[in-house]
Amino acid sequence: DAGVTQSPTHLIKTRGQHVTLRCSPISGHKSVSWYQQVLGQGPQFIFQYYEKEERGRGNFPDRFSARQFPNYSSELNVNALLLGDSALYLCASSTTGVSYEQYFGPGTRLTVT
Amino acid sequence: AQSVTQPDIHITVSEGASLELRCNYSYGATPYLFWYVQSPGQGLQLLLKYFSGDTLVQGIKGFEAEFKRSQSSFNLRKPSVHWSDAAEYFCAVGATRYSSASKIIFGSGTRLSIRP
């Protein structure tokens, strides 16, 4: 079975631009979570979606938004990019909204110049 | 607030030697605890987890961890490391009581290097 997939693998954007990152969960998983991992730090929770509804949000500004589609894939959107948004963005999927059995994808490396 | 502390930023051990990575957590209830490993440029792989029951937990790749409530610790151990164990290791806690989401809080990580 395929694991969690994320696209693109790498991305370079300029300050002020907008970016969309995509995630496809493991087949049968209905929950997707997004994490930001800045170089040298542990991942930080951004969002969790379950059955297309937001279940939780971390301490991130409103420039960050996400959604989940009927096929349970998800998009993370970041507006008005800042240099500090440069990070590895990880997506994790789980079977339910309360499961900690989360499986992580390889991430999208975003560089903002 | 929930938090996870990994006091060692970088550890170097010789191949074949034993390993212990330290982790302390702050949480107001019985925590869900995890250890993840991340190789360069890769995502996170779950090594082991503790939800309840036996405080000594066995994981993949020969790793184990022991939950000690009195010390708020969840240290990771391996009796004999291999060169392929070189990676970044993250301790994490699942925040249940204070969140409707399955939010995982990660420590800052410990980078493990293996000396030939």
PDB file of C-alpha atoms in Angstrom:
ATOM      1  CA  ASP A   1       0.000   0.000   0.000  1.00  0.00           C
ATOM      2  CA  ALA A   2       1.174   3.523  -0.748  1.00  0.00           C
ATOM      3  CA  GLY A   3       2.099   5.683   2.188  1.00  0.00           C
ATOM      4  CA  VAL A   4       1.300   9.341   2.671  1.00  0.00           C
ATOM      5  CA  THR A   5       2.296  11.322  -0.390  1.00  0.00           C
ATOM      6  CA  GLN A   6       3.034  15.018  -0.599  1.00  0.00           C
ATOM      7  CA  SER A   7       3.627  17.369  -3.487  1.00  0.00           C
ATOM      8  CA  PRO A   8       5.670  19.126  -4.500  1.00  0.00           C
ATOM      9  CA  THR A   9       8.884  17.843  -2.946  1.00  0.00           C
ATOM     10  CA  HIS A  10      10.625  21.180  -3.035  1.00  0.00           C
ATOM     11  CA  LEU A  11       9.375  24.691  -3.666  1.00  0.00           C
ATOM     12  CA  ILE A  12      10.999  28.115  -3.855  1.00  0.00           C
ATOM     13  CA  LYS A  13       8.842  31.204  -3.452  1.00  0.00           C
ATOM     14  CA  THR A  14       9.376  34.922  -2.999  1.00  0.00           C
ATOM     15  CA  ARG A  15       8.221  36.947  -0.023  1.00  0.00           C
ATOM     16  CA  GLY A  16       4.615  38.056  -0.374  1.00  0.00           C
ATOM     17  CA  GLN A  17       3.632  35.195  -2.673  1.00  0.00           C
ATOM     18  CA  HIS A  18       1.098  32.490  -1.996  1.00  0.00           C
ATOM     19  CA  VAL A  19       1.770  28.734  -1.872  1.00  0.00           C
ATOM     20  CA  THR A  20      -0.366  25.589  -1.920  1.00  0.00           C
ATOM     21  CA  LEU A  21       0.935  22.274  -0.626  1.00  0.00           C
ATOM     22  CA  ARG A  22      -0.852  18.999  -1.218  1.00  0.00           C
ATOM     23  CA  CYS A  23      -1.195  15.775   0.715  1.00  0.00           C
ATOM     24  CA  SER A  24      -2.781  12.420  -0.068  1.00  0.00           C
ATOM     25  CA  PRO A  25      -3.400  10.213   2.969  1.00  0.00           C
ATOM     26  CA  ILE A  26      -3.037   6.467   3.205  1.00  0.00           C
ATOM     27  CA  SER A  27      -6.019   4.713   1.676  1.00  0.00           C
ATOM     28  CA  GLY A  28      -8.736   4.346   4.302  1.00  0.00           C
ATOM     29  CA  HIS A  29      -7.427   7.152   6.482  1.00  0.00           C
ATOM     30  CA  LYS A  30      -9.912   9.959   7.032  1.00  0.00           C
ATOM     31  CA  SER A  31      -7.827  12.394   9.062  1.00  0.00           C
ATOM     32  CA  VAL A  32      -4.990  14.610   7.897  1.00  0.00           C
ATOM     33  CA  SER A  33      -2.744  16.756  10.073  1.00  0.00           C
ATOM     34  CA  TRP A  34      -0.202  19.367   9.004  1.00  0.00           C
ATOM     35  CA  TYR A  35       3.035  20.197  10.803  1.00  0.00           C
ATOM     36  CA  GLN A  36       5.734  22.801  10.198  1.00  0.00           C
ATOM     37  CA  GLN A  37       9.332  21.856  10.921  1.00  0.00           C
ATOM     38  CA  VAL A  38      11.797  24.715  10.934  1.00  0.00           C
ATOM     39  CA  LEU A  39      15.429  23.715  10.522  1.00  0.00           C
ATOM     40  CA  GLY A  40      16.883  22.493  13.802  1.00  0.00           C
ATOM     41  CA  GLN A  41      13.532  22.194  15.574  1.00  0.00           C
ATOM     42  CA  GLY A  42      10.856  19.617  16.095  1.00  0.00           C
ATOM     43  CA  PRO A  43       7.646  19.700  14.073  1.00  0.00           C
ATOM     44  CA  GLN A  44       4.900  22.077  15.216  1.00  0.00           C
ATOM     45  CA  PHE A  45       1.212  21.319  14.801  1.00  0.00           C
ATOM     46  CA  ILE A  46      -0.640  23.554  12.344  1.00  0.00           C
ATOM     47  CA  PHE A  47      -3.997  21.898  11.593  1.00  0.00           C
ATOM     48  CA  GLN A  48      -5.946  18.692  11.817  1.00  0.00           C
ATOM     49  CA  TYR A  49      -8.854  17.846   9.525  1.00  0.00           C
ATOM     50  CA  TYR A  50     -11.216  14.938   9.906  1.00  0.00           C
ATOM     51  CA  GLU A  51     -14.102  14.177   7.584  1.00  0.00           C
ATOM     52  CA  LYS A  52     -13.531  17.555   5.884  1.00  0.00           C
ATOM     53  CA  GLU A  53     -13.933  19.515   9.112  1.00  0.00           C
ATOM     54  CA  GLU A  54     -11.230  21.303  11.071  1.00  0.00           C
ATOM     55  CA  ARG A  55     -10.603  19.504  14.370  1.00  0.00           C
ATOM     56  CA  GLY A  56      -7.807  21.647  15.677  1.00  0.00           C
ATOM     57  CA  ARG A  57      -5.514  24.532  14.906  1.00  0.00           C
ATOM     58  CA  GLY A  58      -2.094  25.341  16.285  1.00  0.00           C
ATOM     59  CA  ASN A  59      -0.660  28.725  17.094  1.00  0.00           C
ATOM     60  CA  PHE A  60      -0.248  29.957  13.525  1.00  0.00           C
ATOM     61  CA  PRO A  61      -1.470  33.200  11.931  1.00  0.00           C
ATOM     62  CA  ASP A  62      -4.518  33.420   9.702  1.00  0.00           C
ATOM     63  CA  ARG A  63      -2.210  33.450   6.677  1.00  0.00           C
ATOM     64  CA  PHE A  64      -2.227  29.691   7.095  1.00  0.00           C
ATOM     65  CA  SER A  65      -5.345  27.843   5.991  1.00  0.00           C
ATOM     66  CA  ALA A  66      -6.219  24.337   4.926  1.00  0.00           C
ATOM     67  CA  ARG A  67      -9.018  22.209   3.636  1.00  0.00           C
ATOM     68  CA  GLN A  68      -9.845  18.573   3.122  1.00  0.00           C
ATOM     69  CA  PHE A  69     -11.569  17.182   0.084  1.00  0.00           C
ATOM     70  CA  PRO A  70     -14.210  14.412  -0.221  1.00  0.00           C
ATOM     71  CA  ASN A  71     -11.448  11.918  -1.124  1.00  0.00           C
ATOM     72  CA  TYR A  72      -9.701  12.918   2.163  1.00  0.00           C
ATOM     73  CA  SER A  73      -6.753  14.567   0.442  1.00  0.00           C
ATOM     74  CA  SER A  74      -5.792  17.942   1.799  1.00  0.00           C
ATOM     75  CA  GLU A  75      -4.266  21.269   0.841  1.00  0.00           C
ATOM     76  CA  LEU A  76      -2.320  23.661   3.021  1.00  0.00           C
ATOM     77  CA  ASN A  77      -2.332  27.260   1.844  1.00  0.00           C
ATOM     78  CA  VAL A  78      -0.032  30.007   3.035  1.00  0.00           C
ATOM     79  CA  ASN A  79      -0.590  33.614   1.960  1.00  0.00           C
ATOM     80  CA  ALA A  80       1.766  36.594   2.071  1.00  0.00           C
ATOM     81  CA  LEU A  81       4.823  34.425   2.567  1.00  0.00           C
ATOM     82  CA  LEU A  82       7.504  35.543   4.991  1.00  0.00           C
ATOM     83  CA  LEU A  83      11.115  34.447   5.187  1.00  0.00           C
ATOM     84  CA  GLY A  84      10.238  32.709   8.452  1.00  0.00           C
ATOM     85  CA  ASP A  85       7.819  30.416   6.643  1.00  0.00           C
ATOM     86  CA  SER A  86      10.790  28.563   5.157  1.00  0.00           C
ATOM     87  CA  ALA A  87      10.493  25.065   6.569  1.00  0.00           C
ATOM     88  CA  LEU A  88       9.697  21.433   5.926  1.00  0.00           C
ATOM     89  CA  TYR A  89       5.932  20.977   5.883  1.00  0.00           C
ATOM     90  CA  LEU A  90       4.837  17.523   6.973  1.00  0.00           C
ATOM     91  CA  CYS A  91       1.520  15.879   6.462  1.00  0.00           C
ATOM     92  CA  ALA A  92       0.340  12.983   8.615  1.00  0.00           C
ATOM     93  CA  SER A  93      -2.685  10.773   8.185  1.00  0.00           C
ATOM     94  CA  SER A  94      -4.627   8.616  10.609  1.00  0.00           C
ATOM     95  CA  THR A  95      -7.739   6.518  10.492  1.00  0.00           C
ATOM     96  CA  THR A  96      -9.844   8.698  12.767  1.00  0.00           C
ATOM     97  CA  GLY A  97      -9.836  12.165  14.263  1.00  0.00           C
ATOM     98  CA  VAL A  98      -8.768  10.912  17.676  1.00  0.00           C
ATOM     99  CA  SER A  99      -6.066   8.506  16.645  1.00  0.00           C
ATOM    100  CA  TYR A 100      -2.445   9.080  17.507  1.00  0.00           C
ATOM    101  CA  GLU A 101      -1.383   6.376  15.090  1.00  0.00           C
ATOM    102  CA  GLN A 102      -0.234   9.033  12.669  1.00  0.00           C
ATOM    103  CA  TYR A 103       1.808   8.211   9.587  1.00  0.00           C
ATOM    104  CA  PHE A 104       3.955  10.965   8.178  1.00  0.00           C
ATOM    105  CA  GLY A 105       4.741  11.786   4.591  1.00  0.00           C
ATOM    106  CA  PRO A 106       8.203  12.821   3.363  1.00  0.00           C
ATOM    107  CA  GLY A 107       7.339  16.507   3.503  1.00  0.00           C
ATOM    108  CA  THR A 108       7.538  19.514   1.228  1.00  0.00           C
ATOM    109  CA  ARG A 109      10.607  21.701   1.608  1.00  0.00           C
ATOM    110  CA  LEU A 110       9.539  25.347   1.185  1.00  0.00           C
ATOM    111  CA  THR A 111      12.161  28.027   0.749  1.00  0.00           C
ATOM    112  CA  VAL A 112      11.096  31.669   0.818  1.00  0.00           C
ATOM    113  CA  THR A 113      13.572  34.180  -0.606  1.00  0.00           C
TER     114      THR A 113
ATOM    115  CA  ALA B   1       1.116  23.832  29.144  1.00  0.00           C
ATOM    116  CA  GLN B   2       2.259  20.608  27.627  1.00  0.00           C
ATOM    117  CA  SER B   3       5.892  20.432  26.634  1.00  0.00           C
ATOM    118  CA  VAL B   4       8.646  17.983  25.807  1.00  0.00           C
ATOM    119  CA  THR B   5      12.297  18.485  26.648  1.00  0.00           C
ATOM    120  CA  GLN B   6      15.177  16.662  25.049  1.00  0.00           C
ATOM    121  CA  PRO B   7      18.229  17.922  26.923  1.00  0.00           C
ATOM    122  CA  ASP B   8      20.832  16.492  24.554  1.00  0.00           C
ATOM    123  CA  ILE B   9      21.115  18.312  21.234  1.00  0.00           C
ATOM    124  CA  HIS B  10      23.794  16.020  19.800  1.00  0.00           C
ATOM    125  CA  ILE B  11      25.143  12.659  20.947  1.00  0.00           C
ATOM    126  CA  THR B  12      27.955  10.606  19.425  1.00  0.00           C
ATOM    127  CA  VAL B  13      28.354   6.929  20.288  1.00  0.00           C
ATOM    128  CA  SER B  14      30.594   4.214  18.909  1.00  0.00           C
ATOM    129  CA  GLU B  15      29.103   1.522  16.734  1.00  0.00           C
ATOM    130  CA  GLY B  16      28.155  -1.423  18.917  1.00  0.00           C
ATOM    131  CA  ALA B  17      27.881   0.684  22.064  1.00  0.00           C
ATOM    132  CA  SER B  18      24.685   1.148  24.017  1.00  0.00           C
ATOM    133  CA  LEU B  19      22.511   4.218  23.632  1.00  0.00           C
ATOM    134  CA  GLU B  20      20.173   6.188  25.846  1.00  0.00           C
ATOM    135  CA  LEU B  21      18.389   9.320  24.667  1.00  0.00           C
ATOM    136  CA  ARG B  22      16.695  11.389  27.330  1.00  0.00           C
ATOM    137  CA  CYS B  23      13.202  12.828  27.236  1.00  0.00           C
ATOM    138  CA  ASN B  24      11.176  14.665  29.868  1.00  0.00           C
ATOM    139  CA  TYR B  25       7.626  15.805  29.450  1.00  0.00           C
ATOM    140  CA  SER B  26       5.248  18.176  31.152  1.00  0.00           C
ATOM    141  CA  TYR B  27       1.625  17.138  31.038  1.00  0.00           C
ATOM    142  CA  GLY B  28      -1.316  17.292  33.398  1.00  0.00           C
ATOM    143  CA  ALA B  29      -2.625  13.782  32.852  1.00  0.00           C
ATOM    144  CA  THR B  30      -1.457  10.363  31.788  1.00  0.00           C
ATOM    145  CA  PRO B  31       0.277  11.121  28.534  1.00  0.00           C
ATOM    146  CA  TYR B  32       0.473   9.350  25.248  1.00  0.00           C
ATOM    147  CA  LEU B  33       4.208   9.212  24.507  1.00  0.00           C
ATOM    148  CA  PHE B  34       6.122   8.579  21.305  1.00  0.00           C
ATOM    149  CA  TRP B  35       9.581   8.360  19.842  1.00  0.00           C
ATOM    150  CA  TYR B  36      10.076   9.177  16.172  1.00  0.00           C
ATOM    151  CA  VAL B  37      13.174   8.959  13.986  1.00  0.00           C
ATOM    152  CA  GLN B  38      13.947  11.212  11.048  1.00  0.00           C
ATOM    153  CA  SER B  39      16.725  10.497   8.578  1.00  0.00           C
ATOM    154  CA  PRO B  40      18.140  13.405   6.548  1.00  0.00           C
ATOM    155  CA  GLY B  41      15.601  14.708   4.078  1.00  0.00           C
ATOM    156  CA  GLN B  42      12.986  12.218   5.203  1.00  0.00           C
ATOM    157  CA  GLY B  43       9.699  12.306   7.022  1.00  0.00           C
ATOM    158  CA  LEU B  44       9.129  10.915  10.493  1.00  0.00           C
ATOM    159  CA  GLN B  45       8.964   7.228  11.311  1.00  0.00           C
ATOM    160  CA  LEU B  46       7.335   6.018  14.507  1.00  0.00           C
ATOM    161  CA  LEU B  47       9.745   3.914  16.587  1.00  0.00           C
ATOM    162  CA  LEU B  48       7.455   3.146  19.506  1.00  0.00           C
ATOM    163  CA  LYS B  49       4.574   4.457  21.565  1.00  0.00           C
ATOM    164  CA  TYR B  50       3.238   4.281  25.093  1.00  0.00           C
ATOM    165  CA  PHE B  51      -0.447   4.614  25.793  1.00  0.00           C
ATOM    166  CA  SER B  52      -0.918   2.582  28.979  1.00  0.00           C
ATOM    167  CA  GLY B  53       0.056  -0.692  30.646  1.00  0.00           C
ATOM    168  CA  ASP B  54       3.583  -2.044  30.777  1.00  0.00           C
ATOM    169  CA  THR B  55       5.956   0.862  31.276  1.00  0.00           C
ATOM    170  CA  LEU B  56       8.705  -0.791  29.217  1.00  0.00           C
ATOM    171  CA  VAL B  57       7.788  -0.493  25.573  1.00  0.00           C
ATOM    172  CA  GLN B  58       9.414  -2.346  22.705  1.00  0.00           C
ATOM    173  CA  GLY B  59       9.662  -0.743  19.296  1.00  0.00           C
ATOM    174  CA  ILE B  60      11.063  -1.338  15.868  1.00  0.00           C
ATOM    175  CA  LYS B  61      14.752  -1.608  14.976  1.00  0.00           C
ATOM    176  CA  GLY B  62      15.648  -2.954  18.415  1.00  0.00           C
ATOM    177  CA  PHE B  63      14.678   0.195  20.340  1.00  0.00           C
ATOM    178  CA  GLU B  64      12.882   0.277  23.673  1.00  0.00           C
ATOM    179  CA  ALA B  65      11.710   3.026  25.999  1.00  0.00           C
ATOM    180  CA  GLU B  66      10.698   3.158  29.638  1.00  0.00           C
ATOM    181  CA  PHE B  67       7.949   5.379  31.024  1.00  0.00           C
ATOM    182  CA  LYS B  68       8.709   6.660  34.524  1.00  0.00           C
ATOM    183  CA  ARG B  69       5.813   8.677  35.875  1.00  0.00           C
ATOM    184  CA  SER B  70       7.691   9.799  38.995  1.00  0.00           C
ATOM    185  CA  GLN B  71      10.419  11.348  36.862  1.00  0.00           C
ATOM    186  CA  SER B  72       8.168  12.480  33.982  1.00  0.00           C
ATOM    187  CA  SER B  73      10.577  10.728  31.676  1.00  0.00           C
ATOM    188  CA  PHE B  74      10.400   8.496  28.634  1.00  0.00           C
ATOM    189  CA  ASN B  75      13.999   7.631  27.724  1.00  0.00           C
ATOM    190  CA  LEU B  76      14.856   5.726  24.565  1.00  0.00           C
ATOM    191  CA  ARG B  77      17.431   2.920  24.692  1.00  0.00           C
ATOM    192  CA  LYS B  78      19.175   0.508  22.389  1.00  0.00           C
ATOM    193  CA  PRO B  79      21.703  -2.065  23.599  1.00  0.00           C
ATOM    194  CA  SER B  80      23.934  -1.933  20.523  1.00  0.00           C
ATOM    195  CA  VAL B  81      23.796   0.790  17.875  1.00  0.00           C
ATOM    196  CA  HIS B  82      24.469   0.344  14.177  1.00  0.00           C
ATOM    197  CA  TRP B  83      25.819   2.931  11.763  1.00  0.00           C
ATOM    198  CA  SER B  84      22.368   3.064  10.153  1.00  0.00           C
ATOM    199  CA  ASP B  85      20.924   4.432  13.418  1.00  0.00           C
ATOM    200  CA  ALA B  86      22.509   7.819  12.740  1.00  0.00           C
ATOM    201  CA  ALA B  87      19.551  10.197  12.481  1.00  0.00           C
ATOM    202  CA  GLU B  88      17.506  12.770  14.375  1.00  0.00           C
ATOM    203  CA  TYR B  89      15.330  11.413  17.164  1.00  0.00           C
ATOM    204  CA  PHE B  90      12.230  13.161  18.441  1.00  0.00           C
ATOM    205  CA  CYS B  91      10.327  12.503  21.630  1.00  0.00           C
ATOM    206  CA  ALA B  92       6.693  13.565  21.520  1.00  0.00           C
ATOM    207  CA  VAL B  93       3.533  13.670  23.617  1.00  0.00           C
ATOM    208  CA  GLY B  94      -0.035  13.401  22.410  1.00  0.00           C
ATOM    209  CA  ALA B  95      -2.177  16.236  23.728  1.00  0.00           C
ATOM    210  CA  THR B  96      -5.587  14.786  24.390  1.00  0.00           C
ATOM    211  CA  ARG B  97      -7.229  16.409  27.365  1.00  0.00           C
ATOM    212  CA  TYR B  98      -6.578  19.971  26.258  1.00  0.00           C
ATOM    213  CA  SER B  99      -7.373  19.632  22.597  1.00  0.00           C
ATOM    214  CA  SER B 100     -10.146  18.243  20.431  1.00  0.00           C
ATOM    215  CA  ALA B 101      -7.497  17.356  17.890  1.00  0.00           C
ATOM    216  CA  SER B 102      -4.998  14.522  17.902  1.00  0.00           C
ATOM    217  CA  LYS B 103      -2.225  17.059  18.347  1.00  0.00           C
ATOM    218  CA  ILE B 104       1.292  15.767  18.849  1.00  0.00           C
ATOM    219  CA  ILE B 105       3.799  18.003  20.612  1.00  0.00           C
ATOM    220  CA  PHE B 106       7.397  17.316  19.692  1.00  0.00           C
ATOM    221  CA  GLY B 107      10.650  17.946  21.471  1.00  0.00           C
ATOM    222  CA  SER B 108      13.457  19.764  19.710  1.00  0.00           C
ATOM    223  CA  GLY B 109      15.228  16.548  18.825  1.00  0.00           C
ATOM    224  CA  THR B 110      18.527  14.809  19.511  1.00  0.00           C
ATOM    225  CA  ARG B 111      20.930  14.244  16.648  1.00  0.00           C
ATOM    226  CA  LEU B 112      22.672  10.888  16.910  1.00  0.00           C
ATOM    227  CA  SER B 113      26.041  10.355  15.241  1.00  0.00           C
ATOM    228  CA  ILE B 114      27.772   6.987  15.123  1.00  0.00           C
ATOM    229  CA  ARG B 115      31.537   6.708  15.469  1.00  0.00           C
ATOM    230  CA  PRO B 116      32.976   3.830  13.358  1.00  0.00           C
TER     231      PRO B 116
END
